[in-house]
PDB file of C-alpha atoms in Angstrom:
ATOM      1  CA  MET Z1254      40.980  -5.957  59.698  1.00 58.00           C
ATOM      2  CA  VAL Z1255      42.129  -7.141  56.599  1.00 64.00           C
ATOM      3  CA  PRO Z1256      46.033  -7.741  57.117  1.00 66.00           C
ATOM      4  CA  ASN Z1257      46.848  -9.114  53.431  1.00 64.00           C
ATOM      5  CA  VAL Z1258      45.495  -7.983  50.163  1.00 71.00           C
ATOM      6  CA  PHE Z1259      46.934 -10.818  48.098  1.00 64.00           C
ATOM      7  CA  ASN Z1260      49.505 -13.238  47.709  1.00 69.00           C
ATOM      8  CA  PHE Z1261      52.506 -12.459  45.384  1.00 66.00           C
ATOM      9  CA  PHE Z1262      54.657 -15.560  44.577  1.00 71.00           C
ATOM     10  CA  GLY Z1263      53.916 -16.950  47.825  1.00 71.00           C
ATOM     11  CA  TYR Z1264      54.235 -13.671  49.667  1.00 77.00           C
ATOM     12  CA  LYS Z1265      51.221 -12.203  51.823  1.00 78.00           C
ATOM     13  CA  VAL Z1266      51.282  -8.497  50.948  1.00 81.00           C
ATOM     14  CA  PRO Z1267      50.200  -6.597  53.807  1.00 87.00           C
ATOM     15  CA  LEU Z1268      47.386  -3.831  53.354  1.00 90.00           C
ATOM     16  CA  TYR Z1269      49.412  -1.740  55.540  1.00 92.00           C
ATOM     17  CA  GLY Z1270      52.260  -1.637  53.667  1.00 91.00           C
ATOM     18  CA  VAL Z1271      50.062  -0.986  50.518  1.00 93.00           C
ATOM     19  CA  MET Z1272      48.485   2.197  51.824  1.00 95.00           C
ATOM     20  CA  VAL Z1273      51.869   3.485  53.156  1.00 95.00           C
ATOM     21  CA  SER Z1274      53.241   3.006  49.852  1.00 95.00           C
ATOM     22  CA  LEU Z1275      50.295   4.664  48.042  1.00 97.00           C
ATOM     23  CA  GLY Z1276      50.770   7.356  50.580  1.00 97.00           C
ATOM     24  CA  ILE Z1277      54.341   7.901  49.296  1.00 97.00           C
ATOM     25  CA  ILE Z1278      53.097   8.008  45.980  1.00 97.00           C
ATOM     26  CA  ALA Z1279      50.456  10.539  46.828  1.00 98.00           C
ATOM     27  CA  PHE Z1280      53.059  12.857  48.778  1.00 98.00           C
ATOM     28  CA  VAL Z1281      55.178  12.701  45.606  1.00 97.00           C
ATOM     29  CA  ILE Z1282      52.585  13.517  42.867  1.00 98.00           C
ATOM     30  CA  THR Z1283      50.984  16.159  45.187  1.00 98.00           C
ATOM     31  CA  THR Z1284      54.633  17.643  45.795  1.00 98.00           C
ATOM     32  CA  PHE Z1285      55.081  17.827  42.169  1.00 97.00           C
ATOM     33  CA  ILE Z1286      52.067  19.409  41.256  1.00 97.00           C
ATOM     34  CA  ILE Z1287      52.255  22.249  44.004  1.00 97.00           C
ATOM     35  CA  LEU Z1288      56.234  22.650  43.091  1.00 96.00           C
ATOM     36  CA  GLU Z1289      56.207  22.548  39.354  1.00 94.00           C
ATOM     37  CA  LYS Z1290      52.691  23.422  38.144  1.00 94.00           C
ATOM     38  CA  ILE Z1291      51.433  25.714  40.781  1.00 94.00           C
ATOM     39  CA  GLU Z1292      54.361  27.352  42.147  1.00 92.00           C
ATOM     40  CA  LYS Z1293      56.593  27.002  38.991  1.00 90.00           C
ATOM     41  CA  LEU Z1294      59.634  27.005  41.171  1.00 91.00           C
ATOM     42  CA  PRO Z1295      62.922  26.514  39.348  1.00 88.00           C
ATOM     43  CA  LYS Z1296      63.949  23.145  38.392  1.00 90.00           C
ATOM     44  CA  LYS Z1297      66.983  23.131  40.818  1.00 89.00           C
ATOM     45  CA  ILE Z1298      65.200  24.243  43.469  1.00 92.00           C
ATOM     46  CA  CYS Z1299      62.815  21.377  43.061  1.00 94.00           C
ATOM     47  CA  ASN Z1300      64.985  18.856  42.832  1.00 95.00           C
ATOM     48  CA  ARG Z1301      66.543  19.793  46.143  1.00 95.00           C
ATOM     49  CA  LEU Z1302      63.081  19.980  47.802  1.00 96.00           C
ATOM     50  CA  TYR Z1303      62.760  16.252  46.721  1.00 97.00           C
ATOM     51  CA  LEU Z1304      66.153  14.967  47.961  1.00 97.00           C
ATOM     52  CA  ILE Z1305      65.203  16.984  51.183  1.00 97.00           C
ATOM     53  CA  SER Z1306      61.836  15.386  51.366  1.00 97.00           C
ATOM     54  CA  GLY Z1307      63.562  11.754  50.991  1.00 96.00           C
ATOM     55  CA  VAL Z1308      65.861  12.793  53.993  1.00 97.00           C
ATOM     56  CA  GLY Z1309      62.864  14.018  55.695  1.00 96.00           C
ATOM     57  CA  LEU Z1310      61.173  10.657  55.391  1.00 96.00           C
ATOM     58  CA  ILE Z1311      64.107   9.177  57.150  1.00 96.00           C
ATOM     59  CA  ILE Z1312      63.743  11.919  59.814  1.00 97.00           C
ATOM     60  CA  LEU Z1313      60.407  11.258  60.487  1.00 97.00           C
ATOM     61  CA  ALA Z1314      60.666   7.312  60.898  1.00 96.00           C
ATOM     62  CA  VAL Z1315      63.837   7.755  63.213  1.00 97.00           C
ATOM     63  CA  SER Z1316      61.986  10.547  65.230  1.00 97.00           C
ATOM     64  CA  ALA Z1317      58.794   8.520  65.523  1.00 97.00           C
ATOM     65  CA  PHE Z1318      60.971   5.473  66.704  1.00 97.00           C
ATOM     66  CA  ILE Z1319      62.763   7.447  69.095  1.00 97.00           C
ATOM     67  CA  PHE Z1320      59.620   9.052  70.712  1.00 97.00           C
ATOM     68  CA  ASN Z1321      57.657   5.981  70.862  1.00 97.00           C
ATOM     69  CA  SER Z1322      60.468   4.058  72.969  1.00 97.00           C
ATOM     70  CA  ILE Z1323      60.619   7.143  75.369  1.00 97.00           C
ATOM     71  CA  PHE Z1324      56.868   6.878  76.160  1.00 96.00           C
ATOM     72  CA  HIS Z1325      56.669   3.211  76.272  1.00 96.00           C
ATOM     73  CA  SER Z1326      59.802   3.216  78.366  1.00 96.00           C
ATOM     74  CA  ILE Z1327      58.205   5.731  80.841  1.00 95.00           C
ATOM     75  CA  GLU Z1328      55.042   3.443  81.078  1.00 94.00           C
ATOM     76  CA  GLU Z1329      56.916   0.247  81.520  1.00 93.00           C
ATOM     77  CA  GLY Z1330      59.510   1.694  83.996  1.00 94.00           C
ATOM     78  CA  LYS Z1331      62.208   0.046  81.776  1.00 94.00           C
ATOM     79  CA  ILE Z1332      64.014   0.640  78.457  1.00 94.00           C
ATOM     80  CA  VAL Z1333      61.802  -0.353  75.533  1.00 94.00           C
ATOM     81  CA  ILE Z1334      62.666  -0.200  72.112  1.00 94.00           C
ATOM     82  CA  GLY Z1335      60.333  -0.293  68.927  1.00 91.00           C
ATOM     83  CA  GLY Z1336      57.261   1.000  67.480  1.00 92.00           C
ATOM     84  CA  ILE Z1337      56.329   4.584  65.841  1.00 94.00           C
ATOM     85  CA  THR Z1338      54.358   7.382  66.880  1.00 96.00           C
ATOM     86  CA  TRP Z1339      53.077  10.013  64.062  1.00 97.00           C
ATOM     87  CA  LEU Z1340      53.418  13.228  66.208  1.00 97.00           C
ATOM     88  CA  GLY Z1341      56.711  12.216  67.231  1.00 97.00           C
ATOM     89  CA  GLY Z1342      57.668  12.010  63.514  1.00 97.00           C
ATOM     90  CA  VAL Z1343      55.931  15.422  63.136  1.00 97.00           C
ATOM     91  CA  VAL Z1344      58.031  17.109  65.721  1.00 97.00           C
ATOM     92  CA  GLY Z1345      61.371  15.743  64.287  1.00 97.00           C
ATOM     93  CA  VAL Z1346      60.697  16.741  61.149  1.00 97.00           C
ATOM     94  CA  PHE Z1347      59.543  20.291  62.290  1.00 97.00           C
ATOM     95  CA  ILE Z1348      62.741  20.530  63.600  1.00 96.00           C
ATOM     96  CA  VAL Z1349      65.246  19.328  61.402  1.00 97.00           C
ATOM     97  CA  MET Z1350      63.560  20.344  57.984  1.00 97.00           C
ATOM     98  CA  PRO Z1351      63.878  23.870  58.201  1.00 95.00           C
ATOM     99  CA  ILE Z1352      67.448  23.440  58.662  1.00 95.00           C
ATOM    100  CA  LEU Z1353      68.268  21.613  56.012  1.00 96.00           C
ATOM    101  CA  ILE Z1354      65.994  23.862  53.636  1.00 95.00           C
ATOM    102  CA  HIS Z1355      68.027  27.043  55.249  1.00 92.00           C
ATOM    103  CA  LYS Z1356      71.269  24.887  54.179  1.00 91.00           C
ATOM    104  CA  PHE Z1357      70.494  23.482  50.987  1.00 92.00           C
ATOM    105  CA  ILE Z1358      67.793  25.458  49.455  1.00 90.00           C
ATOM    106  CA  PRO Z1359      69.233  28.585  47.388  1.00 81.00           C
ATOM    107  CA  GLY Z1360      67.659  31.662  48.518  1.00 79.00           C
ATOM    108  CA  SER Z1361      65.532  30.483  51.309  1.00 85.00           C
ATOM    109  CA  LYS Z1362      67.013  32.329  54.235  1.00 84.00           C
ATOM    110  CA  GLY Z1363      63.985  33.585  56.098  1.00 86.00           C
ATOM    111  CA  ASN Z1364      61.555  31.762  54.109  1.00 89.00           C
ATOM    112  CA  GLU Z1365      62.286  28.351  55.066  1.00 93.00           C
ATOM    113  CA  LEU Z1366      58.730  27.689  56.294  1.00 94.00           C
ATOM    114  CA  TYR Z1367      57.441  28.574  53.045  1.00 94.00           C
ATOM    115  CA  TYR Z1368      59.238  25.856  51.455  1.00 96.00           C
ATOM    116  CA  LEU Z1369      58.266  23.609  54.155  1.00 97.00           C
ATOM    117  CA  SER Z1370      54.496  24.718  53.945  1.00 97.00           C
ATOM    118  CA  LEU Z1371      54.661  23.543  50.098  1.00 97.00           C
ATOM    119  CA  LEU Z1372      55.314  20.086  51.238  1.00 97.00           C
ATOM    120  CA  MET Z1373      52.463  19.912  53.750  1.00 98.00           C
ATOM    121  CA  PRO Z1374      49.717  18.988  51.811  1.00 98.00           C
ATOM    122  CA  GLY Z1375      51.462  15.914  50.511  1.00 98.00           C
ATOM    123  CA  ILE Z1376      52.637  15.080  53.837  1.00 98.00           C
ATOM    124  CA  ILE Z1377      49.112  15.318  54.857  1.00 98.00           C
ATOM    125  CA  ILE Z1378      47.236  13.150  52.013  1.00 98.00           C
ATOM    126  CA  GLY Z1379      50.182  10.669  52.689  1.00 98.00           C
ATOM    127  CA  HIS Z1380      49.401  10.203  56.427  1.00 98.00           C
ATOM    128  CA  SER Z1381      45.679  10.149  55.406  1.00 98.00           C
ATOM    129  CA  LEU Z1382      46.133   6.898  53.376  1.00 98.00           C
ATOM    130  CA  GLY Z1383      48.408   5.611  55.928  1.00 97.00           C
ATOM    131  CA  ARG Z1384      45.894   5.624  58.636  1.00 97.00           C
ATOM    132  CA  VAL Z1385      43.476   3.579  56.363  1.00 97.00           C
ATOM    133  CA  GLY Z1386      46.452   1.191  56.443  1.00 96.00           C
ATOM    134  CA  CYS Z1387      46.493   1.448  60.272  1.00 96.00           C
ATOM    135  CA  PHE Z1388      42.858   0.458  60.040  1.00 96.00           C
ATOM    136  CA  PHE Z1389      43.508  -2.582  57.783  1.00 94.00           C
ATOM    137  CA  GLY Z1390      46.567  -3.619  60.186  1.00 93.00           C
ATOM    138  CA  GLY Z1391      44.586  -3.398  63.196  1.00 93.00           C
ATOM    139  CA  CYS Z1392      46.507  -0.937  65.245  1.00 94.00           C
ATOM    140  CA  CYS Z1393      45.477   2.645  66.441  1.00 95.00           C
ATOM    141  CA  TYR Z1394      41.829   1.428  67.321  1.00 97.00           C
ATOM    142  CA  GLY Z1395      39.330   3.105  69.513  1.00 97.00           C
ATOM    143  CA  GLN Z1396      36.941   2.494  72.365  1.00 97.00           C
ATOM    144  CA  VAL Z1397      34.255  -0.186  72.593  1.00 97.00           C
ATOM    145  CA  THR Z1398      31.245   1.248  71.414  1.00 97.00           C
ATOM    146  CA  ASP Z1399      27.617   0.154  70.808  1.00 95.00           C
ATOM    147  CA  SER Z1400      26.857   3.020  68.032  1.00 95.00           C
ATOM    148  CA  ILE Z1401      26.595   2.301  64.266  1.00 95.00           C
ATOM    149  CA  PHE Z1402      30.275   3.247  64.010  1.00 95.00           C
ATOM    150  CA  GLY Z1403      31.344   0.037  65.798  1.00 96.00           C
ATOM    151  CA  VAL Z1404      34.015  -2.410  63.972  1.00 96.00           C
ATOM    152  CA  ILE Z1405      34.626  -6.125  64.890  1.00 95.00           C
ATOM    153  CA  TYR Z1406      37.838  -7.188  64.696  1.00 95.00           C
ATOM    154  CA  PRO Z1407      38.765 -10.662  64.107  1.00 93.00           C
ATOM    155  CA  PHE Z1408      40.616 -13.388  66.376  1.00 92.00           C
ATOM    156  CA  GLY Z1409      44.149 -12.504  67.304  1.00 90.00           C
ATOM    157  CA  SER Z1410      43.963  -8.987  66.390  1.00 93.00           C
ATOM    158  CA  LEU Z1411      45.028  -6.480  68.950  1.00 94.00           C
ATOM    159  CA  ALA Z1412      41.524  -5.162  69.590  1.00 95.00           C
ATOM    160  CA  ALA Z1413      40.284  -8.676  70.281  1.00 95.00           C
ATOM    161  CA  GLN Z1414      43.106  -9.204  72.587  1.00 95.00           C
ATOM    162  CA  LYS Z1415      42.142  -6.167  74.412  1.00 96.00           C
ATOM    163  CA  PHE Z1416      38.577  -6.416  73.991  1.00 96.00           C
ATOM    164  CA  PRO Z1417      37.449 -10.215  73.816  1.00 95.00           C
ATOM    165  CA  GLY Z1418      34.182 -10.818  72.753  1.00 91.00           C
ATOM    166  CA  LEU Z1419      32.445 -13.737  70.764  1.00 81.00           C
ATOM    167  CA  ASP Z1420      34.388 -16.537  69.253  1.00 88.00           C
ATOM    168  CA  GLY Z1421      37.402 -14.544  69.875  1.00 91.00           C
ATOM    169  CA  ARG Z1422      36.696 -11.794  67.883  1.00 94.00           C
ATOM    170  CA  SER Z1423      36.537  -7.819  69.668  1.00 95.00           C
ATOM    171  CA  LEU Z1424      33.803  -6.313  70.940  1.00 96.00           C
ATOM    172  CA  PRO Z1425      32.776  -3.466  68.479  1.00 97.00           C
ATOM    173  CA  VAL Z1426      35.341  -0.799  68.688  1.00 97.00           C
ATOM    174  CA  LEU Z1427      35.405   3.178  67.082  1.00 97.00           C
ATOM    175  CA  PRO Z1428      37.470   3.258  63.731  1.00 97.00           C
ATOM    176  CA  THR Z1429      39.325   6.056  65.222  1.00 98.00           C
ATOM    177  CA  GLN Z1430      41.995   5.435  62.110  1.00 98.00           C
ATOM    178  CA  LEU Z1431      39.183   5.980  59.855  1.00 98.00           C
ATOM    179  CA  PHE Z1432      38.306   9.354  61.347  1.00 98.00           C
ATOM    180  CA  GLU Z1433      41.609  10.582  61.407  1.00 98.00           C
ATOM    181  CA  ALA Z1434      41.791   9.589  57.663  1.00 98.00           C
ATOM    182  CA  CYS Z1435      38.769  11.575  56.682  1.00 98.00           C
ATOM    183  CA  PHE Z1436      39.774  14.840  58.918  1.00 98.00           C
ATOM    184  CA  GLU Z1437      43.325  14.765  57.120  1.00 98.00           C
ATOM    185  CA  LEU Z1438      41.229  14.207  53.751  1.00 98.00           C
ATOM    186  CA  LEU Z1439      39.071  17.052  54.404  1.00 98.00           C
ATOM    187  CA  LEU Z1440      42.230  19.283  55.522  1.00 98.00           C
ATOM    188  CA  TYR Z1441      44.398  18.324  52.532  1.00 98.00           C
ATOM    189  CA  VAL Z1442      41.455  19.615  50.242  1.00 98.00           C
ATOM    190  CA  PHE Z1443      40.718  22.852  51.992  1.00 98.00           C
ATOM    191  CA  LEU Z1444      44.535  23.562  51.954  1.00 97.00           C
ATOM    192  CA  LEU Z1445      44.886  22.769  48.097  1.00 97.00           C
ATOM    193  CA  ILE Z1446      41.704  25.028  47.580  1.00 97.00           C
ATOM    194  CA  ASN Z1447      43.049  28.014  49.530  1.00 96.00           C
ATOM    195  CA  HIS Z1448      46.421  27.140  48.454  1.00 95.00           C
ATOM    196  CA  LYS Z1449      47.096  30.801  47.535  1.00 92.00           C
ATOM    197  CA  ARG Z1450      45.452  32.411  50.502  1.00 93.00           C
ATOM    198  CA  PHE Z1451      47.087  29.914  53.112  1.00 93.00           C
ATOM    199  CA  LYS Z1452      50.326  28.444  51.630  1.00 93.00           C
ATOM    200  CA  LYS Z1453      52.805  30.441  53.533  1.00 92.00           C
ATOM    201  CA  TYR Z1454      50.951  29.039  56.824  1.00 96.00           C
ATOM    202  CA  ASN Z1455      50.531  25.483  55.933  1.00 97.00           C
ATOM    203  CA  VAL Z1456      52.926  24.544  58.659  1.00 97.00           C
ATOM    204  CA  GLU Z1457      51.383  26.258  61.474  1.00 97.00           C
ATOM    205  CA  ILE Z1458      48.319  25.614  60.136  1.00 98.00           C
ATOM    206  CA  TYR Z1459      48.419  21.808  60.369  1.00 98.00           C
ATOM    207  CA  ALA Z1460      50.342  22.131  63.660  1.00 98.00           C
ATOM    208  CA  ILE Z1461      47.350  23.928  65.159  1.00 98.00           C
ATOM    209  CA  VAL Z1462      44.180  22.471  63.616  1.00 98.00           C
ATOM    210  CA  TYR Z1463      45.500  18.827  63.277  1.00 98.00           C
ATOM    211  CA  SER Z1464      46.860  18.804  66.960  1.00 98.00           C
ATOM    212  CA  ILE Z1465      43.634  20.105  68.246  1.00 98.00           C
ATOM    213  CA  PHE Z1466      41.838  17.356  66.519  1.00 98.00           C
ATOM    214  CA  ARG Z1467      44.090  14.790  67.534  1.00 98.00           C
ATOM    215  CA  PHE Z1468      44.010  15.829  71.178  1.00 98.00           C
ATOM    216  CA  ILE Z1469      40.226  15.522  70.982  1.00 98.00           C
ATOM    217  CA  LEU Z1470      40.441  12.107  69.251  1.00 98.00           C
ATOM    218  CA  GLU Z1471      42.767  10.440  71.944  1.00 97.00           C
ATOM    219  CA  PHE Z1472      39.766  10.376  74.183  1.00 97.00           C
ATOM    220  CA  PHE Z1473      38.478   7.945  72.051  1.00 97.00           C
ATOM    221  CA  ARG Z1474      41.486   5.745  71.228  1.00 97.00           C
ATOM    222  CA  ALA Z1475      42.267   2.550  73.209  1.00 96.00           C
ATOM    223  CA  ASP Z1476      45.301   1.050  71.713  1.00 94.00           C
ATOM    224  CA  ASP Z1477      48.142   0.791  74.102  1.00 92.00           C
ATOM    225  CA  ARG Z1478      50.772   4.210  73.086  1.00 92.00           C
ATOM    226  CA  GLY Z1479      52.954   4.424  76.106  1.00 94.00           C
ATOM    227  CA  SER Z1480      52.534   7.265  78.706  1.00 95.00           C
ATOM    228  CA  THR Z1481      54.139  10.401  80.141  1.00 93.00           C
ATOM    229  CA  PHE Z1482      54.974  11.839  83.291  1.00 88.00           C
ATOM    230  CA  THR Z1483      51.584  13.913  82.923  1.00 90.00           C
ATOM    231  CA  ILE Z1484      47.849  12.927  83.051  1.00 93.00           C
ATOM    232  CA  VAL Z1485      47.672  13.294  79.145  1.00 95.00           C
ATOM    233  CA  SER Z1486      48.642  10.608  76.533  1.00 96.00           C
ATOM    234  CA  PRO Z1487      52.186  10.941  74.650  1.00 97.00           C
ATOM    235  CA  ALA Z1488      50.116  12.472  71.443  1.00 97.00           C
ATOM    236  CA  GLN Z1489      47.838  14.848  73.563  1.00 97.00           C
ATOM    237  CA  PHE Z1490      51.342  15.888  75.269  1.00 97.00           C
ATOM    238  CA  LEU Z1491      52.964  16.430  71.865  1.00 98.00           C
ATOM    239  CA  SER Z1492      49.723  18.104  70.464  1.00 98.00           C
ATOM    240  CA  ILE Z1493      49.795  20.700  73.075  1.00 98.00           C
ATOM    241  CA  ILE Z1494      53.627  21.398  72.297  1.00 97.00           C
ATOM    242  CA  LEU Z1495      52.653  21.679  68.433  1.00 98.00           C
ATOM    243  CA  ILE Z1496      49.852  24.197  69.351  1.00 98.00           C
ATOM    244  CA  VAL Z1497      51.823  26.373  71.331  1.00 97.00           C
ATOM    245  CA  CYS Z1498      54.450  26.215  68.855  1.00 97.00           C
ATOM    246  CA  GLY Z1499      52.409  27.015  65.950  1.00 97.00           C
ATOM    247  CA  ILE Z1500      50.322  29.915  67.541  1.00 97.00           C
ATOM    248  CA  LEU Z1501      54.010  31.446  68.590  1.00 96.00           C
ATOM    249  CA  THR Z1502      55.299  31.200  65.285  1.00 95.00           C
ATOM    250  CA  ILE Z1503      52.153  33.043  63.615  1.00 95.00           C
ATOM    251  CA  LEU Z1504      52.627  35.572  66.105  1.00 95.00           C
ATOM    252  CA  THR Z1505      56.455  35.974  65.652  1.00 93.00           C
ATOM    253  CA  ARG Z1506      56.172  35.990  61.729  1.00 90.00           C
ATOM    254  CA  LYS Z1507      53.458  38.794  62.456  1.00 89.00           C
ATOM    255  CA  ASN Z1508      55.915  40.602  64.299  1.00 89.00           C
ATOM    256  CA  ILE Z1509      54.067  40.405  67.553  1.00 91.00           C
ATOM    257  CA  ILE Z1510      56.263  38.714  69.557  1.00 90.00           C
ATOM    258  CA  PHE Z1511      59.732  37.785  69.485  1.00 87.00           C
ATOM    259  CA  HIS Z1512      60.883  41.133  67.616  1.00 86.00           C
ATOM    260  CA  LYS Z1513      64.606  40.447  67.653  1.00 87.00           C
ATOM    261  CA  LEU Z1514      63.797  36.901  65.691  1.00 85.00           C
ATOM    262  CA  TYR Z1515      61.864  38.709  63.300  1.00 83.00           C
ATOM    263  CA  ASN Z1516      64.193  41.382  62.345  1.00 86.00           C
ATOM    264  CA  LYS Z1517      66.596  38.525  62.077  1.00 84.00           C
ATOM    265  CA  LEU Z1518      64.539  36.723  59.696  1.00 81.00           C
ATOM    266  CA  GLU Z1519      64.052  40.017  57.850  1.00 79.00           C
ATOM    267  CA  GLN Z1520      68.023  40.650  57.809  1.00 80.00           C
ATOM    268  CA  TRP Z1521      68.689  37.070  56.163  1.00 77.00           C
ATOM    269  CA  LYS Z1522      65.854  37.969  53.746  1.00 73.00           C
ATOM    270  CA  ASN Z1523      67.599  41.447  52.786  1.00 69.00           C
ATOM    271  CA  GLU Z1524      70.979  40.043  52.519  1.00 66.00           C
ATOM    272  CA  PRO Z1525      72.699  39.310  49.153  1.00 59.00           C
ATOM    273  CA  GLN Z1526      72.630  35.538  48.739  1.00 56.00           C
ATOM    274  CA  ASP Z1527      75.601  34.503  46.487  1.00 50.00           C
ATOM    275  CA  ASN Z1528      74.516  30.948  46.584  1.00 50.00           C
ATOM    276  CA  LEU Z1529      71.068  31.622  44.714  1.00 48.00           C
ATOM    277  CA  THR Z1530      72.998  33.554  41.981  1.00 44.00           C
ATOM    278  CA  ASN Z1531      75.366  30.689  41.460  1.00 49.00           C
ATOM    279  CA  GLU Z1532      72.414  27.912  41.533  1.00 46.00           C
ATOM    280  CA  ILE Z1533      70.162  29.988  38.917  1.00 48.00           C
ATOM    281  CA  ALA Z1534      72.737  30.989  36.294  1.00 47.00           C
ATOM    282  CA  ASN Z1535      70.406  32.849  34.496  1.00 57.00           C
ATOM    283  CA  PRO Z1536      69.853  36.551  35.713  1.00 62.00           C
ATOM    284  CA  ILE Z1537      66.271  36.512  34.024  1.00 62.00           C
ATOM    285  CA  SER Z1538      65.481  33.609  35.400  1.00 68.00           C
ATOM    286  CA  LEU Z1539      66.460  34.700  39.021  1.00 73.00           C
ATOM    287  CA  LEU Z1540      64.772  38.062  38.643  1.00 76.00           C
ATOM    288  CA  GLU Z1541      61.472  36.193  37.339  1.00 76.00           C
ATOM    289  CA  GLU Z1542      61.891  33.925  40.427  1.00 76.00           C
ATOM    290  CA  LEU Z1543      62.091  37.042  42.770  1.00 78.00           C
ATOM    291  CA  ALA Z1544      59.101  38.807  41.020  1.00 82.00           C
ATOM    292  CA  ARG Z1545      56.981  35.619  41.426  1.00 78.00           C
ATOM    293  CA  LEU Z1546      58.010  35.668  45.048  1.00 78.00           C
ATOM    294  CA  ASN Z1547      57.044  39.299  45.485  1.00 79.00           C
ATOM    295  CA  LYS Z1548      53.892  38.738  43.500  1.00 79.00           C
ATOM    296  CA  GLU Z1549      52.785  35.996  45.991  1.00 74.00           C
ATOM    297  CA  ASN Z1550      53.833  38.275  48.889  1.00 74.00           C
ATOM    298  CA  ILE Z1551      56.380  35.853  49.902  1.00 74.00           C
ATOM    299  CA  ILE Z1552      58.747  38.684  49.792  1.00 76.00           C
ATOM    300  CA  THR Z1553      57.720  42.459  50.352  1.00 77.00           C
ATOM    301  CA  ASP Z1554      58.468  45.055  47.519  1.00 79.00           C
ATOM    302  CA  GLU Z1555      61.432  46.561  49.492  1.00 78.00           C
ATOM    303  CA  GLU Z1556      63.224  42.917  49.763  1.00 78.00           C
ATOM    304  CA  PHE Z1557      62.462  42.464  46.025  1.00 79.00           C
ATOM    305  CA  GLU Z1558      64.017  45.880  44.976  1.00 80.00           C
ATOM    306  CA  ASN Z1559      67.222  45.084  47.221  1.00 79.00           C
ATOM    307  CA  LYS Z1560      67.462  42.210  45.673  1.00 77.00           C
ATOM    308  CA  LYS Z1561      66.916  43.071  42.218  1.00 75.00           C
ATOM    309  CA  LYS Z1562      69.627  45.911  42.695  1.00 74.00           C
ATOM    310  CA  ASP Z1563      72.026  43.449  44.058  1.00 74.00           C
ATOM    311  CA  ILE Z1564      71.533  41.171  40.849  1.00 71.00           C
ATOM    312  CA  LEU Z1565      71.862  44.051  38.396  1.00 66.00           C
ATOM    313  CA  SER Z1566      75.229  45.171  40.249  1.00 64.00           C
ATOM    314  CA  ARG Z1567      76.439  41.968  39.625  1.00 58.00           C
ATOM    315  CA  LEU Z1568      76.051  42.062  35.862  1.00 51.00           C
TER     316      LEU Z1568
END
């Protein structure tokens, strides 16, 4: 554990905060590259996605705080306020962000998950760096181990308080924070390499793949994470929910189940969207954007032709 990195005018700067800040910077850079350099979305859409991302960060923090408080309240049998849990924040983001995108991103009706998926690589690398911050801060540690991966935390750390060893230091524990950071780094690289192939399904991929990994990792965690009314940990409980929702979402988007919902989404895609025409004043730019969406298989040929006819009829 290295809680502080240096003194800044007498103030000790915590490495946890440094890594979280680097995570936010990595999110911004990754999102900028995907939106403006790879996808080449119109500037107004990019700006709105940046703004929504900022709101999403607040939603993430609030939701993480609420879920963590609930889980610890269950454990203690009384109201306990404080702390954050990552998956609790993810659940909040996955619920609220599509609504914000639907409301404020022109032309997004029926394609909300596509735009949210474009933000996922940035979220993943941001959390990966944040987990390194957890390692430096001494939270989210693992079980006692005699393997080569064992890490000894110093006196006063959370691990040392739970697993006291020699000289007040902790017994060797698994650095589960680093395991998670490495996994998310690999997932981040995978999604970037396969961007064209999987970009429409980044949300579902993360919900399923990360949740499976996190469910397994929970068996090796030893820190206090609260409790549920079940035999699984809070993170495992939320992981199960995300896995199920991810699978159901894929099946719905493939029109295998929930046909009425699928038809509604398709109806939204085919509806004339006045706000899109208003937001992108140049009809040529609008047609180019629709052509790009069609080329990337985000909208079908039929949807492209319907929207093209609607735009031309307004000229």
